[in-house]
mmCIF file of C-alpha atoms in Angstrom:
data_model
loop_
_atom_site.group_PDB
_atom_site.id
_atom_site.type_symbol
_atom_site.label_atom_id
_atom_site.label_comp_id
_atom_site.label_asym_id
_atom_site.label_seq_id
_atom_site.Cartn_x
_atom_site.Cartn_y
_atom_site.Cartn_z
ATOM 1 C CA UNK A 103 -11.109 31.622 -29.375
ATOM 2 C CA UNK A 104 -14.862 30.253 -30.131
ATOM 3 C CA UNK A 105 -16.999 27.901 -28.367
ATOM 4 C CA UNK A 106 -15.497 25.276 -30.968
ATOM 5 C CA UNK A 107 -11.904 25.561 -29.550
ATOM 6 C CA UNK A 108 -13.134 24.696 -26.144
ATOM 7 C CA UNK A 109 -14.954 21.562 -27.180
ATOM 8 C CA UNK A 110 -12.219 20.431 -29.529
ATOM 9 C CA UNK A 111 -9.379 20.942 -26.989
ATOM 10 C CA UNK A 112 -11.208 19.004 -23.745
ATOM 11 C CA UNK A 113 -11.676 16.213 -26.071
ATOM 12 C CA UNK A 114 -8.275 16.018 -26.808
ATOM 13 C CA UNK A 115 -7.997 16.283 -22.986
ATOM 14 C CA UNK A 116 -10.330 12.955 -22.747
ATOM 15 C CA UNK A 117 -8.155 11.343 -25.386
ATOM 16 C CA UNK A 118 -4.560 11.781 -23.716
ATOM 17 C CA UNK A 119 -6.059 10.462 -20.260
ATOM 18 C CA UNK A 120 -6.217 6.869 -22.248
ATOM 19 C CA UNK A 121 -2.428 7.040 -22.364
ATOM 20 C CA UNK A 122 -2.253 6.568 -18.336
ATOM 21 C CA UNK A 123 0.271 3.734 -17.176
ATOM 22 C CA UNK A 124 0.917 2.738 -20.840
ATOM 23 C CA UNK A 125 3.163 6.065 -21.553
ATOM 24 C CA UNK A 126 4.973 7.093 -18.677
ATOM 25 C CA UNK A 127 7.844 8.446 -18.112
ATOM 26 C CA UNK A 128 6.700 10.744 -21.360
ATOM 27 C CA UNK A 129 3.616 12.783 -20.655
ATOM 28 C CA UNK A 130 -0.361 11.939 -21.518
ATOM 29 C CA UNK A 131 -1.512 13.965 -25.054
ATOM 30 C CA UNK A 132 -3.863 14.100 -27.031
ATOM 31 C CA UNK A 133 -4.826 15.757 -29.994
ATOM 32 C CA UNK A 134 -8.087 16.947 -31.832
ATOM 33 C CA UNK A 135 -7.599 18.171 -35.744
ATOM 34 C CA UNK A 136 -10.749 20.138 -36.674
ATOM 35 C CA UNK A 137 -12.185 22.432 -39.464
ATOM 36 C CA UNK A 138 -14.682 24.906 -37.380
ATOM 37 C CA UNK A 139 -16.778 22.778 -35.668
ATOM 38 C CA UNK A 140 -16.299 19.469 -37.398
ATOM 39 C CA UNK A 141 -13.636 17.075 -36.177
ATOM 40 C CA UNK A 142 -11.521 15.808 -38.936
ATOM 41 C CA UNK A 143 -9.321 13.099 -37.063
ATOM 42 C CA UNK A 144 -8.191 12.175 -33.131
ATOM 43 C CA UNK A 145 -5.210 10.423 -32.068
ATOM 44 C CA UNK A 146 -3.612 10.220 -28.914
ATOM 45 C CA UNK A 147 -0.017 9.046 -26.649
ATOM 46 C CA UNK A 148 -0.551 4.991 -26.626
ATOM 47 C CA UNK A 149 2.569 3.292 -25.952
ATOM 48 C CA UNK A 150 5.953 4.683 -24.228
ATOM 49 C CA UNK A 151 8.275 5.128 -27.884
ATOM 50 C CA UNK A 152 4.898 4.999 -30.280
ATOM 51 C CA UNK A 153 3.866 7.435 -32.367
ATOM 52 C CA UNK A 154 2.996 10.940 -30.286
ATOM 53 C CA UNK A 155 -0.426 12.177 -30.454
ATOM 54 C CA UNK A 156 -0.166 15.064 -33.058
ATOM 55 C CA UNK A 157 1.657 11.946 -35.343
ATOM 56 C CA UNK A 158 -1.723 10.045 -35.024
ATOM 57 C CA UNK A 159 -4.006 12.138 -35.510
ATOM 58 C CA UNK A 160 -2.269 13.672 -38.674
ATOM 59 C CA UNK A 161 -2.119 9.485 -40.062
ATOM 60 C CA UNK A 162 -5.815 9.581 -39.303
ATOM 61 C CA UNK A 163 -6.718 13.064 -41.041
ATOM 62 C CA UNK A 164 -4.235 12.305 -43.901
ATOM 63 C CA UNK A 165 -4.890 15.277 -46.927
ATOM 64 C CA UNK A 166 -7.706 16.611 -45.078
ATOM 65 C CA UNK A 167 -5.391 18.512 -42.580
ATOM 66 C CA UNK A 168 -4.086 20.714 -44.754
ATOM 67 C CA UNK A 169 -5.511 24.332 -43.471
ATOM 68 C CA UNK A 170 -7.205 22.890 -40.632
ATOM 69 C CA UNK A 171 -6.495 23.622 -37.295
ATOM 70 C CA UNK A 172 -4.870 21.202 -34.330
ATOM 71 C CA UNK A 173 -5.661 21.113 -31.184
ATOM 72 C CA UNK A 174 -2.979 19.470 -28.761
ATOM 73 C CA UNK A 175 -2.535 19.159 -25.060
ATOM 74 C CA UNK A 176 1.061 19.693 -24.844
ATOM 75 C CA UNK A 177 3.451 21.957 -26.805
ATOM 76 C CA UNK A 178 4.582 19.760 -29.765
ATOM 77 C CA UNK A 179 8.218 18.216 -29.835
ATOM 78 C CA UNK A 180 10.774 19.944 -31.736
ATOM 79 C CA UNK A 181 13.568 17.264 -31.602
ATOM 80 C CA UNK A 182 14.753 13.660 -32.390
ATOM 81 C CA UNK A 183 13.864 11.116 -29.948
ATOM 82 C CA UNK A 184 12.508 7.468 -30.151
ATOM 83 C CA UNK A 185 9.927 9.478 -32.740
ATOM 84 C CA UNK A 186 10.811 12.078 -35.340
ATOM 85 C CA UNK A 187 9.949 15.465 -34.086
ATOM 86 C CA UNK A 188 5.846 16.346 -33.958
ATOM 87 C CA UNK A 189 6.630 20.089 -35.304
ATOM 88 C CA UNK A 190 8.126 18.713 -38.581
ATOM 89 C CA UNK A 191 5.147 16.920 -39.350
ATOM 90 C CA UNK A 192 2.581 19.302 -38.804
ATOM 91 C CA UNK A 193 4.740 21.771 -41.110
ATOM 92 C CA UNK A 194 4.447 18.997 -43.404
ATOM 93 C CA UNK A 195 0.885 18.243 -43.044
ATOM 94 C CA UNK A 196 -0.530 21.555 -44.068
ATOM 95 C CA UNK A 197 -1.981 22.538 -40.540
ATOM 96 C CA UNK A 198 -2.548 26.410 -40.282
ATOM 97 C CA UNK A 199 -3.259 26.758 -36.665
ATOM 98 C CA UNK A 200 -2.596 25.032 -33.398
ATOM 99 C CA UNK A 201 -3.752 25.670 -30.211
ATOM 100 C CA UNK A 202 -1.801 24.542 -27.251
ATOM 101 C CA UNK A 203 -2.314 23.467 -23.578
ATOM 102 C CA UNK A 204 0.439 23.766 -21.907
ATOM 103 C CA UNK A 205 3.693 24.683 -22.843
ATOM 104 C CA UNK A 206 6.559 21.689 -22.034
ATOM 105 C CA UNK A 207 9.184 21.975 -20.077
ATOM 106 C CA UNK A 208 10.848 19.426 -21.074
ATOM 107 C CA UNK A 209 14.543 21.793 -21.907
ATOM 108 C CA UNK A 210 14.340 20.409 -25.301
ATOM 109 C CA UNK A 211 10.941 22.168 -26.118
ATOM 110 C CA UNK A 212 10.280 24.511 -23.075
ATOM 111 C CA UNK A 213 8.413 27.038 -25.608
ATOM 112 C CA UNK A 214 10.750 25.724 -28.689
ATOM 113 C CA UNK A 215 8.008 24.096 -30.566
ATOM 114 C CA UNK A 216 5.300 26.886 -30.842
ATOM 115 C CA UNK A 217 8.454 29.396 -31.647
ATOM 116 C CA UNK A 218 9.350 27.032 -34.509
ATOM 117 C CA UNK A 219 5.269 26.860 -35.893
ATOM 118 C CA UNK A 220 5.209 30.593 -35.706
ATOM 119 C CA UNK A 221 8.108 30.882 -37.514
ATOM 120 C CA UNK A 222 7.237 28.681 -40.111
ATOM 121 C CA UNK A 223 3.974 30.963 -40.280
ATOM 122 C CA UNK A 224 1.301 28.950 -38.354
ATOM 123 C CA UNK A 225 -0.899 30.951 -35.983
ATOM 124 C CA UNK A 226 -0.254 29.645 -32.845
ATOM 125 C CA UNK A 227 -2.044 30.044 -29.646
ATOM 126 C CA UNK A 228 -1.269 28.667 -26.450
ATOM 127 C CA UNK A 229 -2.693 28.294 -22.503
ATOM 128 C CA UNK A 230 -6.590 26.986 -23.515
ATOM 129 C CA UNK A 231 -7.384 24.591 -20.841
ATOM 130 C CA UNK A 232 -3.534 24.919 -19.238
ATOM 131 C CA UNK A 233 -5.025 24.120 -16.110
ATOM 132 C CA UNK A 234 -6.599 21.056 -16.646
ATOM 133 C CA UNK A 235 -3.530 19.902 -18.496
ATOM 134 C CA UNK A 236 -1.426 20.823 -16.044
ATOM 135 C CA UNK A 237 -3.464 18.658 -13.110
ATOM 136 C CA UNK A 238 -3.402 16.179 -15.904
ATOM 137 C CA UNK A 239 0.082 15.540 -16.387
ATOM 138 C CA UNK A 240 1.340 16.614 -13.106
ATOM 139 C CA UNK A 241 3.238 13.462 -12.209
ATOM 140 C CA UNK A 242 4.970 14.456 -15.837
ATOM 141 C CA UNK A 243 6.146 17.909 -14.522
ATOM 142 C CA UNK A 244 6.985 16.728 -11.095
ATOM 143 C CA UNK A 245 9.540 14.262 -12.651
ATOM 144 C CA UNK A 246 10.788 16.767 -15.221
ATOM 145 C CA UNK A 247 11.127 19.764 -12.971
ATOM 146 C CA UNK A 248 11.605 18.333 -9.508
ATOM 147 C CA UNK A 249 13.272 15.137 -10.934
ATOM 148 C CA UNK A 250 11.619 12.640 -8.018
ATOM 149 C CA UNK A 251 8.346 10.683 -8.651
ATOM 150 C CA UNK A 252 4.620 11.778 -8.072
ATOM 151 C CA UNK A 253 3.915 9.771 -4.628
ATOM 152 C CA UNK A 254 0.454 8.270 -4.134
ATOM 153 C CA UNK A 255 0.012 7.299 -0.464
ATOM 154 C CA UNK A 256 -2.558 4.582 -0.004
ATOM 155 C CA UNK A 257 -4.004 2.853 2.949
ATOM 156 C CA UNK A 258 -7.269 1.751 4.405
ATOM 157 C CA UNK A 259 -8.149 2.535 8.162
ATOM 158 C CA UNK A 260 -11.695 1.837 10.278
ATOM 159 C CA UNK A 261 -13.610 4.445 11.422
ATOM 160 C CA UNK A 262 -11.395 5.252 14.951
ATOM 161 C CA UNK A 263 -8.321 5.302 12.348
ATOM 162 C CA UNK A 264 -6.753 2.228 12.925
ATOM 163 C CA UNK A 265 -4.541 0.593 10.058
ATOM 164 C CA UNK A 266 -4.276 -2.410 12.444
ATOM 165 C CA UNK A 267 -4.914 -3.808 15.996
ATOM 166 C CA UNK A 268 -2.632 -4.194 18.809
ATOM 167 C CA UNK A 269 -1.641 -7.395 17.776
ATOM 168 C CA UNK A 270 -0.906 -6.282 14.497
ATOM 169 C CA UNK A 271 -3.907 -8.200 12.558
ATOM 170 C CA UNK A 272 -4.730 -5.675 9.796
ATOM 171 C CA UNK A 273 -6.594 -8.491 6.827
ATOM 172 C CA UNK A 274 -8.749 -7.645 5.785
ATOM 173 C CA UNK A 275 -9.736 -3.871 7.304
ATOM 174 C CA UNK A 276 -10.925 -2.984 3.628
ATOM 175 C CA UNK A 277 -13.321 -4.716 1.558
ATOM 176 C CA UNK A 278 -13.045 -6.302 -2.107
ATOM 177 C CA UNK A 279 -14.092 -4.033 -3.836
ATOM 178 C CA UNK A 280 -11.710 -1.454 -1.869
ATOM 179 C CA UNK A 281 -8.742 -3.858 -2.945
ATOM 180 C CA UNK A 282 -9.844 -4.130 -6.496
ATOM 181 C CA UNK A 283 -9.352 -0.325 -6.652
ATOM 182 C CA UNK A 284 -5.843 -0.657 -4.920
ATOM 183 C CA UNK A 285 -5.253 -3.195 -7.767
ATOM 184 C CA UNK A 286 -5.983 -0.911 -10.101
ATOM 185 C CA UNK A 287 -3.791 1.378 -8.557
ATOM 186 C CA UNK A 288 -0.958 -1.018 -8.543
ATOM 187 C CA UNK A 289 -1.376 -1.524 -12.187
ATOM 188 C CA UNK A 290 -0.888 1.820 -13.431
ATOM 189 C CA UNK A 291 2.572 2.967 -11.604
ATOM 190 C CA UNK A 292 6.533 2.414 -11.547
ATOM 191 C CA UNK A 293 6.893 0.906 -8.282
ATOM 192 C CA UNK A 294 5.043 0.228 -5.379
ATOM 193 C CA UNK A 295 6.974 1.210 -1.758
ATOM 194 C CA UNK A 296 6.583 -0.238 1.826
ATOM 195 C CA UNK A 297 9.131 -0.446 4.797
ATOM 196 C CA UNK A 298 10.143 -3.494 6.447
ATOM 197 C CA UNK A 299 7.429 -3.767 9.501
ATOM 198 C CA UNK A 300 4.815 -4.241 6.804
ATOM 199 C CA UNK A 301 6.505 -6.842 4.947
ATOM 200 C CA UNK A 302 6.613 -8.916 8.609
ATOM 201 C CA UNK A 303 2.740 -8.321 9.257
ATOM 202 C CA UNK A 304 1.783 -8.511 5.968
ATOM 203 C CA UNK A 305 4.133 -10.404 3.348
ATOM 204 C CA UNK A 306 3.060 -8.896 0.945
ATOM 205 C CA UNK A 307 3.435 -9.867 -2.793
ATOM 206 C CA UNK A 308 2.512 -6.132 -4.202
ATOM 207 C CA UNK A 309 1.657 -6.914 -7.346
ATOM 208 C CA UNK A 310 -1.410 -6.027 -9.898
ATOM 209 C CA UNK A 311 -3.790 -8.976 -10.048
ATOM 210 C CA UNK A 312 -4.786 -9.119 -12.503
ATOM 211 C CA UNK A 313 -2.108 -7.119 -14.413
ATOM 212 C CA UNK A 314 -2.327 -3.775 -15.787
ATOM 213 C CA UNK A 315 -0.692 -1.451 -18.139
ATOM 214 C CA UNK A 316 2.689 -1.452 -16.044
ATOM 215 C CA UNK A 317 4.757 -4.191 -13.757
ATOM 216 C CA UNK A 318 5.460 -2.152 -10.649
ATOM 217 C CA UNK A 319 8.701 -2.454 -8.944
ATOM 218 C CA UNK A 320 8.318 -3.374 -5.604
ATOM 219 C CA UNK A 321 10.412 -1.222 -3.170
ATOM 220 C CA UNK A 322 11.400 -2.082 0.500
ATOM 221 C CA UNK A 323 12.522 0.623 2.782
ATOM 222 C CA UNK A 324 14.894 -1.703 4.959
ATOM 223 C CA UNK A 325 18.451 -0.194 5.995
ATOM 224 C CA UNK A 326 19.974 -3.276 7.524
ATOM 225 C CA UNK A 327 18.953 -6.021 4.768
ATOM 226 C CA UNK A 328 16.327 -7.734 7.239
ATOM 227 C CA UNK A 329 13.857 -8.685 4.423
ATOM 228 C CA UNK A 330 13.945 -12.415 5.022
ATOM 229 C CA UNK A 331 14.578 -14.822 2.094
ATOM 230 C CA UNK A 332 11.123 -16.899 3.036
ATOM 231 C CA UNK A 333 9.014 -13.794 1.894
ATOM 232 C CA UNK A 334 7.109 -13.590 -1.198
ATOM 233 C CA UNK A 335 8.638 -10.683 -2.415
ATOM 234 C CA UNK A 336 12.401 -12.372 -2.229
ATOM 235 C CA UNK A 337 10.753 -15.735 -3.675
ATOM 236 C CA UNK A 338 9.307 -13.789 -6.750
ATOM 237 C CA UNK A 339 12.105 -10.866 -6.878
ATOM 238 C CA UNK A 340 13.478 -12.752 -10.144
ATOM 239 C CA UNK A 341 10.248 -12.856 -11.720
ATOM 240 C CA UNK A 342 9.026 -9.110 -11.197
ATOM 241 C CA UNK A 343 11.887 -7.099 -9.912
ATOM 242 C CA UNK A 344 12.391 -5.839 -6.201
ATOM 243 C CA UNK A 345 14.380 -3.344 -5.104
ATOM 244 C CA UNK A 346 15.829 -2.573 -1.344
ATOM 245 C CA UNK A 347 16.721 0.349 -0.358
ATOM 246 C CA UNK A 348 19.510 -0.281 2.751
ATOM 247 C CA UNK A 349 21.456 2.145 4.414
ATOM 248 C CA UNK A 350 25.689 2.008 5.218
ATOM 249 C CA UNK A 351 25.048 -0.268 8.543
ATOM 250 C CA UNK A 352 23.540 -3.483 6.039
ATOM 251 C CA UNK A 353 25.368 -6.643 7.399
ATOM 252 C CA UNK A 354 27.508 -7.843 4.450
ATOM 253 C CA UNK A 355 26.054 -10.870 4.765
ATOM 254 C CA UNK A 356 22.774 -10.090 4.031
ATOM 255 C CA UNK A 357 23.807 -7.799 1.131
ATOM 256 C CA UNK A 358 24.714 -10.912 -0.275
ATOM 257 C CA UNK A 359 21.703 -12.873 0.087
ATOM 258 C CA UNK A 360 19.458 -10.237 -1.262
ATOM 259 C CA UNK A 361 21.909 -10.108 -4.194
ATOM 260 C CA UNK A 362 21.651 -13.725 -4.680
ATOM 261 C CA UNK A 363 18.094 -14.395 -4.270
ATOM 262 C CA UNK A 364 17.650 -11.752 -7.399
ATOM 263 C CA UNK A 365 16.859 -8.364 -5.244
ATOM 264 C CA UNK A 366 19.232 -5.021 -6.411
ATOM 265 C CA UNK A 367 20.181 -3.203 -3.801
ATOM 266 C CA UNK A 368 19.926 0.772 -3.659
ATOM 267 C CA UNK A 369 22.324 2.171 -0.832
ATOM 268 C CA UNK A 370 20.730 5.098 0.641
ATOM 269 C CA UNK A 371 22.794 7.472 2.561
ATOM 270 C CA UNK A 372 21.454 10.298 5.429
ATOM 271 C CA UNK A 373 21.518 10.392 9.405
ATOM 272 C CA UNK A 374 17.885 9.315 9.619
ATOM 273 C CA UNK A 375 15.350 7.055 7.817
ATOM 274 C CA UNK A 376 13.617 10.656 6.628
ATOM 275 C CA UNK A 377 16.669 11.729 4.810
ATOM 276 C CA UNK A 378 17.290 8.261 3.418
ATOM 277 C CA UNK A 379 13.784 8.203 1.903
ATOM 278 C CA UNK A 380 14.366 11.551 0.501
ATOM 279 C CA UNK A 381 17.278 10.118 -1.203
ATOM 280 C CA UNK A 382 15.714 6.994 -2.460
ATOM 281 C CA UNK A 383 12.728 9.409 -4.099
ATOM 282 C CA UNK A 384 15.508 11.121 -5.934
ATOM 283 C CA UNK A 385 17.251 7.757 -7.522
ATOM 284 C CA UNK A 386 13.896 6.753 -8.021
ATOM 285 C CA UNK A 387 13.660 9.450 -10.145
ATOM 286 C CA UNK A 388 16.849 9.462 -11.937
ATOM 287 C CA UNK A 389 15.239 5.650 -12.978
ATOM 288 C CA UNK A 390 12.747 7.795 -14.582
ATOM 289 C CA UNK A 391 10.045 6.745 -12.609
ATOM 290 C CA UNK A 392 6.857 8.910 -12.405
ATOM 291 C CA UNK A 393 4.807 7.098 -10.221
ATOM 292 C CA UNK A 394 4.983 5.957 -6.964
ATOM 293 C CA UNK A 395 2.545 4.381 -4.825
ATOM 294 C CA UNK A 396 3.199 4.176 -1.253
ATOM 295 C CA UNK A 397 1.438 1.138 1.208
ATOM 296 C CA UNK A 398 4.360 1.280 3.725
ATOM 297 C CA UNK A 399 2.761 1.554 7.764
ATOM 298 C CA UNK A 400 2.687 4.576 10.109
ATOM 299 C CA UNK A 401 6.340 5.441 10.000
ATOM 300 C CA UNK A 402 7.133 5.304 6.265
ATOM 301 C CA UNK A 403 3.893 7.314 5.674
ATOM 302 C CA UNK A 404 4.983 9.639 8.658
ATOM 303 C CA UNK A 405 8.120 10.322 7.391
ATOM 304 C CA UNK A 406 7.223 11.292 3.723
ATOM 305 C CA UNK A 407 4.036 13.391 4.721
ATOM 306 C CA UNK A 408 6.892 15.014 7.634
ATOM 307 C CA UNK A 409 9.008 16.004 4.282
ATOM 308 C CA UNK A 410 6.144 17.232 2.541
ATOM 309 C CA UNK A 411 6.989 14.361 -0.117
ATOM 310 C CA UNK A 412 3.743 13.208 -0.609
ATOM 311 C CA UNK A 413 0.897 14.532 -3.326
ATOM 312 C CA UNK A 414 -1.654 12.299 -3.257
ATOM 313 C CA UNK A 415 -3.789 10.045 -1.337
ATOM 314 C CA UNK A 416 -6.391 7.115 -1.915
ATOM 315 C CA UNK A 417 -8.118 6.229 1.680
ATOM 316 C CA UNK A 418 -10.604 3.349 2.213
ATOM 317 C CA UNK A 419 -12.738 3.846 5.863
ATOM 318 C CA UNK A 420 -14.240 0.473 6.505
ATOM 319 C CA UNK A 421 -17.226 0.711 8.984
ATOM 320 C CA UNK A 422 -15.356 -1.265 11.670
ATOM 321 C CA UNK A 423 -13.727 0.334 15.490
ATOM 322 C CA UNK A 424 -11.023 -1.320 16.557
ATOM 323 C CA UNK A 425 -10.089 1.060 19.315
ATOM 324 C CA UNK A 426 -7.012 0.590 21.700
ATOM 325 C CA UNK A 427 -4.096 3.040 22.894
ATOM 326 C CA UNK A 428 -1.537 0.732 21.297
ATOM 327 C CA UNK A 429 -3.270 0.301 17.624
ATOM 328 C CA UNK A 430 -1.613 1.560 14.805
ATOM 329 C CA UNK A 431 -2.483 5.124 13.229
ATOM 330 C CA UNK A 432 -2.160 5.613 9.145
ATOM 331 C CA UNK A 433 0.802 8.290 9.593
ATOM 332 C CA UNK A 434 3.647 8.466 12.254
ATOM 333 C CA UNK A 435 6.119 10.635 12.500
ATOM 334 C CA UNK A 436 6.546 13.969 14.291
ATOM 335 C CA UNK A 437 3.351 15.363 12.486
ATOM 336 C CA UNK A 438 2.189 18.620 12.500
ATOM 337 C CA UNK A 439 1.898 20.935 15.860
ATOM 338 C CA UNK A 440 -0.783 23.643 14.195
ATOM 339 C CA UNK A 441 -4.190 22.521 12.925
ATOM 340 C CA UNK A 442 -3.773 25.912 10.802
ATOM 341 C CA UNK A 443 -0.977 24.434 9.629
ATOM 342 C CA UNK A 444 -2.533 21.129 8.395
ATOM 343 C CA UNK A 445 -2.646 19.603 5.028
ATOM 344 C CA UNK A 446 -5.618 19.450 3.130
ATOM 345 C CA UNK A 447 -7.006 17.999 0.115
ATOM 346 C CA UNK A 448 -7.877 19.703 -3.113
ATOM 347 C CA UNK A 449 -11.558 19.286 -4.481
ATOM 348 C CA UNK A 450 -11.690 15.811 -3.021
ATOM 349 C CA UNK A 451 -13.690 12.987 -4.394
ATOM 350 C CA UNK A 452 -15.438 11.036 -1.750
ATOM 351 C CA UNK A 453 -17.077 7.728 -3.155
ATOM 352 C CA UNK A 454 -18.101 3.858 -1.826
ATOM 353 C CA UNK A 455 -16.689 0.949 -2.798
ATOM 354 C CA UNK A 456 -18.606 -2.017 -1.140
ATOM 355 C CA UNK A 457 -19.355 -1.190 2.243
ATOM 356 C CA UNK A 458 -16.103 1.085 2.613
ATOM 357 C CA UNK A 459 -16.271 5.063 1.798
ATOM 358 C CA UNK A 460 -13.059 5.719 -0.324
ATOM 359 C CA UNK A 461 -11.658 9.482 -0.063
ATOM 360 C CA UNK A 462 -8.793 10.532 -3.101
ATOM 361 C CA UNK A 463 -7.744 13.613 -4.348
ATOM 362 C CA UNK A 464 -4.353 15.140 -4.416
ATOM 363 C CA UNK A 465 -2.737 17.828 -1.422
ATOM 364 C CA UNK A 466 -3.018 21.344 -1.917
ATOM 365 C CA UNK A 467 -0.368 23.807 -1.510
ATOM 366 C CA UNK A 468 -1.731 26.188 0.647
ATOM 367 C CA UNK A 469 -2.124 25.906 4.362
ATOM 368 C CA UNK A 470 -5.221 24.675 5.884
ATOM 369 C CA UNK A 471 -7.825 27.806 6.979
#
């Protein structure tokens, strides 16, 4: 591989990160067609059911493809979905060699589509960049593989790591800008989760203002039903949709008023709220959901970070102390006992937003050192 292939193949990188909250539940790609070092035509993943990147990009080099080479961030599609398959039409188009990312593992490629190019005669290499395109579309392969969401914890704290004060006042601990960034946040998943005791500090309305690629569903962790009809979210549930997640005990009679007022219902089952949540992550999933941002309190956090559930974080620190024994901490839960055994972040990014320092990055695998 030359210098060339590199250059052509983060580009198409670049491209398929445009395709974030406008293409999920398929995966971000993008696609470079080049002769040498010139780039004939780009194209990348813009809508959920449009045209896939390879498609575009072929429409955009037109004759000119023919004995060029293609440069695409995930192994293309050999089959019939809401688009013709991608390997068909670069047969068609002429190319004569494609370099690939990352292999999909979707079962209906999963290493069928660069079989069928080499087949057909194509030179076909694969794994340039497969890291990058792997942190890329990770929410992608979480859903495919693991078949739950990608879950994006979220919460802003002052500097003695208080998410609130003893009285429960918690508006606002971050500043605007740090909320225009949560906005932005909002904008760009499937559904956005709290429990119940942040609904009753907070009533929240959890959505995007102003609106992004994707209408999050809003998501209450509540077993019994509680959610009061007077909240914003059960006022608005029949204009952006809300969805409960209760448990066996739910009074019937508040089943029915969530029904009424618009909310769906998701019955949960488990011994505890932690094995309730991890069901709810898993029909979350089945709904094809790849994103999930969480803004719940201390024990919603505690008990996904307790299941190891969680894979990335977005923290705000405002420059403010609250202090007191009986203010609330970001994560509940039983925690961890070992500080060797803490979680860490991977290659953090630490940036400010106003006057608040905002950490993000996504959990690493291996144990703390």
């Amino acid at each position: 591989m030359s210098s060339h292939d590199l250059r052509h193949m983060c580009r198409a990188l670049e491209l398929a990160e445009r395709g974030q909250g406008f293409v999920e539940p398929n995966p971000m790609v993008g696609c470079v067609i080049a002769r040498d070092a010139d780039v004939i035509a780009e194209g990348w993943h813009q809508a959920y059911g449009g045209p896939h990147a390879e498609v575009e990009a072929l429409r955009a080099a037109g004759e000119l493809a023919a004995d060029a080479s293609l440069y695409v961030t995930l192994e293309p599609c050999t089959h019939t979905g809401k688009t013709p398959p991608c390997c068909r039409a670069i047969l068609d188009a002429g190319i004569d060699r494609v370099l690939i990312a990352q292999e999909d593992p979707n079962p209906q490629v999963a290493g069928g589509g660069a079989e069928q190019l080499r087949a057909a005669g194509l030179k076909v290499q694969t794994g340039l960049c497969h890291q990058e395109a792997s942190q890329l579309n990770a929410p992608f392969l979480k859903l495919v593989t693991a078949g739950r969401p990608w879950v994006i914890a979220k919460w802003a704290m002052t500097l003695d790591g208080r998410i609130a004060s003893r009285t429960g006042d918690s508006r606002w601990i971050s500043g605007e800008a740090s909320r225009e960034v949560v906005h932005q946040l909002r904008g760009r998943v499937d559904g956005i989760l709290v429990g119940k005791g942040t609904v009753a500090r907070d009533d929240p309305l959890l959505t995007a203002r102003p609106s992004g690629a994707r209408e999050a569903v809003r998501i209450v962790a509540d077993s019994e039903g509680w959610l009061p009809s007077e909240t914003q979210l059960v006022q608005t549930a029949r204009q952006v949709p809300v969805l409960v997640a209760v448990g066996p005990e739910i009074p019937a009679e508040n089943r029915q008023r969530l029904i009424e007022a618009g909310c769906q219902l998701v019955h949960c089952e488990g011994v505890d709220y932690r094995y309730r949540l991890e069901g709810l992550l898993d029909e979350l999933g089945r709904r094809q959901m790849t994103n999930l941002l969480v803004e719940g309190g201390a024990a919603l956090l505690g008990s996904l970070f307790d299941s190891r559930a969680v894979d990335e974080i977005h923290v705000f620190v405002a420059p403010r102390l609250i202090g007191g024994s009986r203010a609330a901490a970001p994560i509940g839960g039983e925690g961890i006992a070992d500080l060797a055994n803490s979680l860490k972040l991977r290659d953090p990014v630490i940036a400010q937003t106003g006057s608040d320092v905002y950490i993000c990055g996504r959990l690493a695998t291996e144990r703390s050192s």
